[in-house]
Amino acid sequence: MSNYKIETKCVQGGYTPGNGEPRQIPIIQSTTFKYASSADMGKLFDLEASGYFYTRLQNPTNDSVAAKICDMEGGTAAMLTSSGQAASFFAVFNIASCGDHVVASSTIYGGTYNLFAVTLKRMGIDFTFVSPDCTDEELNAAFRENTKAVFGETIANPALTVLDIERFAKAAHAHGVPLIIDNTFATPVNCRPFEWGADIVTHSTTKYMDGHGAAVGGCIVDSGKFDWTKYPEKFAGLCTPDESYHGVTYTERFGLEGAFITKATAQLMRDFGAIQAPQNAFLLNLGLESLHVRMKRHCENGLAVAKFLKNDPRVTWVTYPGLEGDRYYELAQKYMPNGTCGVVSFGVKGGREAAERFMGNLKIAAIETHVADARTCCLHPASATHRQMNEEELVAAGISGDLVRFSCGIENSDDLIADIDQALAASQMG
């Protein structure tokens, strides 16, 4: 459906029923699949034929939904994972291993930061974190001989910095590595990073794509444009025989369009098993069908709330990239001219204690670790998602004690503003 608009892809992409077949994507709730002979199954294990033999690797329901997201992003191949964290891990670990190095934006989601700075570091992969606002000189200085990738977020969670995708892609390519972009907050409805030079896109599908707090999941999409074969020694896992799969060389067998995702499936999903449940994939697809409608309302509400907060003396600062005057407004207009997201970050006058009183008095917005949902929710990141960071790391990630992350749902904006107004009043009474 590559010639259709994004709205049509949201509804129709990924699955086309034949005559008399189910109109909705079927849930293939089966761990395994039957074959007539061992020879037939052997071809699957040798990657000589397409098909399914065990849901830990692939499942027809998952593949249909992955194909839809792939089409929405404009990629060539995609896979679903059990969570957004798994997607970030697979995207990096598919090309980086012990002794390697990755450059990453410092303002990425706290869970991803911890994955990179702590867990992957224990696995021998080193990360250099750079400000998304760093100079070209600072960005280029972060690269090393063993650098394998650059990682950033379209809109950072919860700092709401907007990454200059084109500039980071240029730097990554100059050093012979791909740019991996987490496009969770913008979604392909508002931004398609491949059009700006990114090579791999990840998603926490748990957020806007699902949109209803029903199913945890993630997705990786490959643009099929990065030429791994130009750097065969750097990306040996893709360009040399994989002895765990009878010596298959992924770039030779599957081309640039399919090598990355096939390797991630054949190796990482095989060994780690972080598959998305078919039932979750089915629920995700229901969310995708209305994504284009919901994103418009999320953005409208986000902008309305940001405008209200900007003029309120009980608020010390407001960050929303869709708000005129925001430091990232111009970048947002470049990459996301039709809207950014529904998340607004702001500081409550009085610091951490006032921020906590504010949240404790909300009536519509619920205090949750969740974000990007049809229902409005709210979080104090310094004491929740980013609590594993020390003060220096919090500053680098753009997290302050007074910061409140307010995720606007699709309710009426007047009701959301009234709820914020009364909670702000209560926050100043401590």
CSV table of N, CA and C in Angstrom, one decimal, residues 21 33 59 103 140 259 314 382:
chain,number,residue,atom,x,y,z
A,21,GLU,N,-12.3,-15.0,3.5
A,21,GLU,CA,-11.4,-15.1,4.6
A,21,GLU,C,-11.8,-14.0,5.6
A,33,PHE,N,3.6,-25.1,14.5
A,33,PHE,CA,3.0,-25.3,13.2
A,33,PHE,C,3.3,-26.7,12.6
A,59,ASN,N,5.3,-15.3,14.1
A,59,ASN,CA,3.9,-15.7,14.1
A,59,ASN,C,3.1,-14.9,13.0
A,103,VAL,N,27.0,5.8,20.0
A,103,VAL,CA,26.7,7.2,20.4
A,103,VAL,C,25.2,7.4,20.6
A,140,ASN,N,30.8,14.9,16.4
A,140,ASN,CA,31.8,14.1,15.7
A,140,ASN,C,32.9,13.6,16.6
A,259,ALA,N,18.2,-8.0,5.3
A,259,ALA,CA,19.3,-8.6,6.1
A,259,ALA,C,19.1,-8.3,7.6
A,314,ARG,N,1.7,30.1,38.3
A,314,ARG,CA,2.0,29.0,39.2
A,314,ARG,C,2.9,27.9,38.5
A,382,ALA,N,11.3,12.3,38.0
A,382,ALA,CA,12.5,12.2,38.9
A,382,ALA,C,12.3,11.2,40.0
